[in-house]
Amino acid sequence: MYLDDMKFTDTHEWVKVDGENEVTVGITQHAQELLGDLVYLELPAVAKQIQAHDIVGVVESVKAASDLYSPVSGEVIAINEAVIAEPALVNNDPHNSGWLFKVKLHDLAQLASLMSVTEYQNAIGQ
Amino acid sequence: MQRTPFYEAHLAAGAKMVEFCGWQMPINYGSQIKEHEAVRSNAGMFDVSHMAVTDISGLEARPFIRYLLSNDVAKLDKHGFGKALYSAMLNSDAGIIDDLIVYSMPFGYRLVTNAGTYAKDMEWIESQAAKFQVSLTKRRDLAILAVQGSQAIAKVAQIKPELAGPLSSLKPFMALEDNDWFYATTGYTGEDGLEIMLPNKDAITFWQELLRAGVTPCGLGARDTLRLEAGMNLYGHDMDETINPLECNMDWVIDLSDEVRDFIGKAAYLKLKASGSQFRQVGLVMQGKGILREGQSLIKDGSEVGVITSGTFSPSLKLSIAIAKLQSGVTENVTVDIRGNLEAVKVTSLPFIRNSNQAF
């Protein structure tokens, strides 16, 4: 489930490097379990410049609305239209087809400050 | 924290357990939306053993209950035993202490009250009972399982074939007793079905039989979306001791037809009725994205005109719905303040869903 090529935040987002300076961002398995059935997603606009720790969207489940934080700084280059149409995809496959948005990074070095798989698993008590 | 007789069954079914009113209860078994859909299309089962069953017997059971409750159990007389009635239990200011169902029984009456109000209810009922020749028996020896959906009665009849005939001939709000088991055609989902009280020792076996028969375990999450679609109040949210019964659609369970009957809260309620109510209960539907939630303000022309008392996402309508308190006379151009943004909502009647179809 939590693969070595993923990095994490303490707000339960994951980051995967796609090559060059681009990453994909989503929310973790743990996050979707906590949230329950997702019903709406608000994602950042394509071409938007975002900073790490910014609130860039909303992840809304039946239970509650949760802010979506950006784990990285850069430019949004794509968002996952499939999850906007079908939020349940994030519950079913949060680490792959349930990805949320892609970012072109200003620098890759910022990834070093994110948590590793082991650190995240410790943080969530697994 | 307390556990119901079904606790091990919940764990075996993969339930996500939460603390609810001092009880370990299942919030879902993986997807509350799938559980909701199972009830609307087939059959689901809910452990509601956290609710309280209190049997009232004794010489003055009938006058006691007629005094204690806003609705009049005299209406049940012509049906004999095994008839159910929904009622409020008011305080002397006509504030609602709890909502409940009362059943006419051979020994007197059976009350089923909410888990969240247990301590308050028992203290109140016991102190009121002191003035009457009655006995109160708390039935913690009984588990309660609600089986709801168009196939619910059929599934139960599969497991209890000797009761198939009697169960299928029950009309809504009736009950039948079979040894220590009690089957009532009541529910909190807007679907056909049963609420079944059974000895604790039989709980897990019955659950497993229903599971094998294809009934879906359903948690508190689905319970809430189902009852909201059905326009049913949730105590502590849509109504409480501070909300006037006229403002939360509870006036219809306050029976004034027997003028001679005095009941707790009657005088105060008559005053409220006479002065009229500034607010009434409505349904709200949001066309756009976002979820209506309890506590959000309703705004019209820059003024606050009401508040949402409970809200959620409706899996059947695939939109957000809410029950709200809205100023009398306001019917349109209402917006709701969602995290600082004003979003348009449509004011509707309740319920939203009846017999699995849109009803507003």
mmCIF file of N, CA, C and O in Angstrom, chain A residues 32-42 58 60-65 67 84-85 92, chain B residues 16 27-28 30-34 225 286 288-291 293 311-313 318-320 339:
data_model
loop_
_atom_site.group_PDB
_atom_site.id
_atom_site.type_symbol
_atom_site.label_atom_id
_atom_site.label_comp_id
_atom_site.label_asym_id
_atom_site.label_seq_id
_atom_site.Cartn_x
_atom_site.Cartn_y
_atom_site.Cartn_z
ATOM 1 N N GLN A 32 -8.388 8.632 3.573
ATOM 2 C CA GLN A 32 -9.712 8.296 3.029
ATOM 3 C C GLN A 32 -10.490 7.421 4.010
ATOM 4 O O GLN A 32 -11.717 7.523 4.091
ATOM 5 N N GLU A 33 -9.790 6.620 4.785
ATOM 6 C CA GLU A 33 -10.465 5.815 5.816
ATOM 7 C C GLU A 33 -11.067 6.715 6.886
ATOM 8 O O GLU A 33 -12.168 6.483 7.367
ATOM 9 N N LEU A 34 -10.297 7.724 7.290
ATOM 10 C CA LEU A 34 -10.768 8.657 8.318
ATOM 11 C C LEU A 34 -11.967 9.460 7.816
ATOM 12 O O LEU A 34 -12.911 9.717 8.537
ATOM 13 N N LEU A 35 -11.903 9.868 6.547
ATOM 14 C CA LEU A 35 -12.946 10.730 5.996
ATOM 15 C C LEU A 35 -14.238 9.970 5.717
ATOM 16 O O LEU A 35 -15.320 10.519 5.831
ATOM 17 N N GLY A 36 -14.127 8.715 5.294
ATOM 18 C CA GLY A 36 -15.313 7.982 4.868
ATOM 19 C C GLY A 36 -15.644 8.302 3.421
ATOM 20 O O GLY A 36 -14.846 8.897 2.709
ATOM 21 N N ASP A 37 -16.839 7.943 2.988
ATOM 22 C CA ASP A 37 -17.244 8.128 1.596
ATOM 23 C C ASP A 37 -17.094 9.582 1.166
ATOM 24 O O ASP A 37 -17.718 10.468 1.732
ATOM 25 N N LEU A 38 -16.299 9.819 0.127
ATOM 26 C CA LEU A 38 -16.133 11.183 -0.376
ATOM 27 C C LEU A 38 -17.268 11.512 -1.326
ATOM 28 O O LEU A 38 -17.721 10.651 -2.095
ATOM 29 N N VAL A 39 -17.734 12.736 -1.278
ATOM 30 C CA VAL A 39 -18.826 13.124 -2.163
ATOM 31 C C VAL A 39 -18.495 14.320 -3.051
ATOM 32 O O VAL A 39 -19.024 14.446 -4.143
ATOM 33 N N TYR A 40 -17.612 15.230 -2.604
ATOM 34 C CA TYR A 40 -17.234 16.375 -3.445
ATOM 35 C C TYR A 40 -15.755 16.649 -3.287
ATOM 36 O O TYR A 40 -15.181 16.446 -2.221
ATOM 37 N N LEU A 41 -15.161 17.135 -4.365
ATOM 38 C CA LEU A 41 -13.763 17.547 -4.311
ATOM 39 C C LEU A 41 -13.632 18.906 -4.973
ATOM 40 O O LEU A 41 -14.198 19.130 -6.045
ATOM 41 N N GLU A 42 -12.909 19.803 -4.345
ATOM 42 C CA GLU A 42 -12.547 21.074 -4.985
ATOM 43 C C GLU A 42 -11.053 21.021 -5.148
ATOM 44 O O GLU A 42 -10.337 20.884 -4.148
ATOM 45 N N VAL A 58 -10.667 21.479 -1.289
ATOM 46 C CA VAL A 58 -11.500 20.892 -0.233
ATOM 47 C C VAL A 58 -11.807 19.442 -0.589
ATOM 48 O O VAL A 58 -12.097 19.122 -1.743
ATOM 49 N N GLU A 60 -14.445 16.703 0.574
ATOM 50 C CA GLU A 60 -15.653 16.647 1.385
ATOM 51 C C GLU A 60 -16.241 15.240 1.404
ATOM 52 O O GLU A 60 -16.535 14.665 0.365
ATOM 53 N N SER A 61 -16.402 14.713 2.607
ATOM 54 C CA SER A 61 -17.051 13.412 2.756
ATOM 55 C C SER A 61 -18.440 13.658 3.315
ATOM 56 O O SER A 61 -18.796 14.793 3.628
ATOM 57 N N VAL A 62 -19.207 12.591 3.454
ATOM 58 C CA VAL A 62 -20.546 12.730 4.023
ATOM 59 C C VAL A 62 -20.429 13.347 5.412
ATOM 60 O O VAL A 62 -21.226 14.186 5.804
ATOM 61 N N LYS A 63 -19.384 12.933 6.132
ATOM 62 C CA LYS A 63 -19.209 13.367 7.520
ATOM 63 C C LYS A 63 -18.766 14.811 7.666
ATOM 64 O O LYS A 63 -19.227 15.529 8.535
ATOM 65 N N ALA A 64 -17.758 15.215 6.883
ATOM 66 C CA ALA A 64 -17.135 16.516 7.133
ATOM 67 C C ALA A 64 -16.362 17.008 5.925
ATOM 68 O O ALA A 64 -15.960 16.235 5.066
ATOM 69 N N ALA A 65 -16.130 18.322 5.902
ATOM 70 C CA ALA A 65 -15.293 18.929 4.865
ATOM 71 C C ALA A 65 -13.900 19.053 5.435
ATOM 72 O O ALA A 65 -13.725 19.445 6.582
ATOM 73 N N ASP A 67 -9.882 20.462 4.638
ATOM 74 C CA ASP A 67 -9.020 21.248 3.747
ATOM 75 C C ASP A 67 -7.992 20.363 3.092
ATOM 76 O O ASP A 67 -7.456 19.436 3.714
ATOM 77 N N ILE A 84 -13.268 14.158 -9.858
ATOM 78 C CA ILE A 84 -14.286 15.198 -9.692
ATOM 79 C C ILE A 84 -15.639 14.604 -10.047
ATOM 80 O O ILE A 84 -16.654 14.841 -9.381
ATOM 81 N N ALA A 85 -15.640 13.810 -11.104
ATOM 82 C CA ALA A 85 -16.889 13.172 -11.526
ATOM 83 C C ALA A 85 -17.290 12.047 -10.579
ATOM 84 O O ALA A 85 -18.478 11.810 -10.343
ATOM 85 N N ASN A 92 -11.580 4.278 -3.230
ATOM 86 C CA ASN A 92 -11.259 2.939 -3.724
ATOM 87 C C ASN A 92 -9.794 2.758 -4.079
ATOM 88 O O ASN A 92 -9.257 1.664 -3.935
ATOM 89 N N LYS B 16 -16.151 -0.274 11.234
ATOM 90 C CA LYS B 16 -15.359 0.798 11.823
ATOM 91 C C LYS B 16 -16.165 1.244 13.051
ATOM 92 O O LYS B 16 -17.279 1.737 12.918
ATOM 93 N N ILE B 27 -19.948 2.689 12.796
ATOM 94 C CA ILE B 27 -20.335 3.840 11.987
ATOM 95 C C ILE B 27 -20.532 3.404 10.533
ATOM 96 O O ILE B 27 -21.398 3.900 9.833
ATOM 97 N N ASN B 28 -19.736 2.468 10.076
ATOM 98 C CA ASN B 28 -19.956 1.842 8.772
ATOM 99 C C ASN B 28 -19.152 0.558 8.719
ATOM 100 O O ASN B 28 -18.384 0.261 9.639
ATOM 101 N N GLY B 30 -17.380 -0.095 5.855
ATOM 102 C CA GLY B 30 -16.566 0.133 4.662
ATOM 103 C C GLY B 30 -17.096 1.289 3.833
ATOM 104 O O GLY B 30 -16.368 2.184 3.434
ATOM 105 N N SER B 31 -18.396 1.306 3.554
ATOM 106 C CA SER B 31 -18.955 2.416 2.787
ATOM 107 C C SER B 31 -20.394 2.696 3.221
ATOM 108 O O SER B 31 -21.305 1.911 2.936
ATOM 109 N N GLN B 32 -20.606 3.841 3.861
ATOM 110 C CA GLN B 32 -21.954 4.145 4.325
ATOM 111 C C GLN B 32 -22.893 4.399 3.147
ATOM 112 O O GLN B 32 -24.107 4.182 3.256
ATOM 113 N N ILE B 33 -22.351 4.835 2.018
ATOM 114 C CA ILE B 33 -23.188 5.074 0.850
ATOM 115 C C ILE B 33 -23.702 3.739 0.303
ATOM 116 O O ILE B 33 -24.884 3.608 -0.037
ATOM 117 N N LYS B 34 -22.823 2.740 0.242
ATOM 118 C CA LYS B 34 -23.263 1.416 -0.238
ATOM 119 C C LYS B 34 -24.313 0.833 0.711
ATOM 120 O O LYS B 34 -25.276 0.193 0.277
ATOM 121 N N THR B 225 -28.177 9.173 6.987
ATOM 122 C CA THR B 225 -28.569 9.641 5.657
ATOM 123 C C THR B 225 -29.959 9.108 5.287
ATOM 124 O O THR B 225 -30.739 9.810 4.636
ATOM 125 N N MET B 286 -29.757 21.409 -2.056
ATOM 126 C CA MET B 286 -28.742 22.234 -2.696
ATOM 127 C C MET B 286 -28.458 21.691 -4.090
ATOM 128 O O MET B 286 -28.119 20.527 -4.237
ATOM 129 N N GLY B 288 -26.123 22.790 -6.274
ATOM 130 C CA GLY B 288 -24.714 22.788 -6.641
ATOM 131 C C GLY B 288 -23.891 21.875 -5.763
ATOM 132 O O GLY B 288 -24.406 21.019 -5.055
ATOM 133 N N LYS B 289 -22.600 22.076 -5.799
ATOM 134 C CA LYS B 289 -21.692 21.254 -5.001
ATOM 135 C C LYS B 289 -21.634 21.770 -3.579
ATOM 136 O O LYS B 289 -22.031 22.894 -3.304
ATOM 137 N N GLY B 290 -21.131 20.951 -2.697
ATOM 138 C CA GLY B 290 -21.040 21.365 -1.296
ATOM 139 C C GLY B 290 -22.090 20.657 -0.476
ATOM 140 O O GLY B 290 -23.088 20.170 -0.998
ATOM 141 N N ILE B 291 -21.848 20.587 0.817
ATOM 142 C CA ILE B 291 -22.758 19.862 1.697
ATOM 143 C C ILE B 291 -23.360 20.813 2.720
ATOM 144 O O ILE B 291 -22.632 21.593 3.339
ATOM 145 N N ARG B 293 -24.771 21.667 6.238
ATOM 146 C CA ARG B 293 -24.423 21.084 7.538
ATOM 147 C C ARG B 293 -25.132 21.823 8.666
ATOM 148 O O ARG B 293 -25.410 23.031 8.575
ATOM 149 N N GLY B 311 -27.976 18.276 8.327
ATOM 150 C CA GLY B 311 -27.749 18.249 6.889
ATOM 151 C C GLY B 311 -26.807 17.121 6.520
ATOM 152 O O GLY B 311 -26.047 16.639 7.363
ATOM 153 N N THR B 312 -26.852 16.711 5.256
ATOM 154 C CA THR B 312 -25.979 15.642 4.801
ATOM 155 C C THR B 312 -25.991 15.564 3.280
ATOM 156 O O THR B 312 -26.611 16.388 2.616
ATOM 157 N N PHE B 313 -25.308 14.577 2.741
ATOM 158 C CA PHE B 313 -25.354 14.254 1.330
ATOM 159 C C PHE B 313 -26.385 13.152 1.180
ATOM 160 O O PHE B 313 -26.385 12.181 1.940
ATOM 161 N N LYS B 318 -28.302 12.208 -4.836
ATOM 162 C CA LYS B 318 -26.951 12.648 -5.219
ATOM 163 C C LYS B 318 -26.799 14.167 -5.129
ATOM 164 O O LYS B 318 -26.160 14.815 -5.954
ATOM 165 N N LEU B 319 -27.443 14.734 -4.111
ATOM 166 C CA LEU B 319 -27.357 16.163 -3.820
ATOM 167 C C LEU B 319 -27.313 16.293 -2.306
ATOM 168 O O LEU B 319 -27.632 15.349 -1.603
ATOM 169 N N SER B 320 -26.991 17.490 -1.855
ATOM 170 C CA SER B 320 -27.042 17.692 -0.409
ATOM 171 C C SER B 320 -28.448 18.111 0.007
ATOM 172 O O SER B 320 -29.111 18.882 -0.683
ATOM 173 N N ARG B 339 -19.200 28.143 4.889
ATOM 174 C CA ARG B 339 -17.807 28.568 5.099
ATOM 175 C C ARG B 339 -17.541 29.936 4.456
ATOM 176 O O ARG B 339 -16.540 30.134 3.780
#
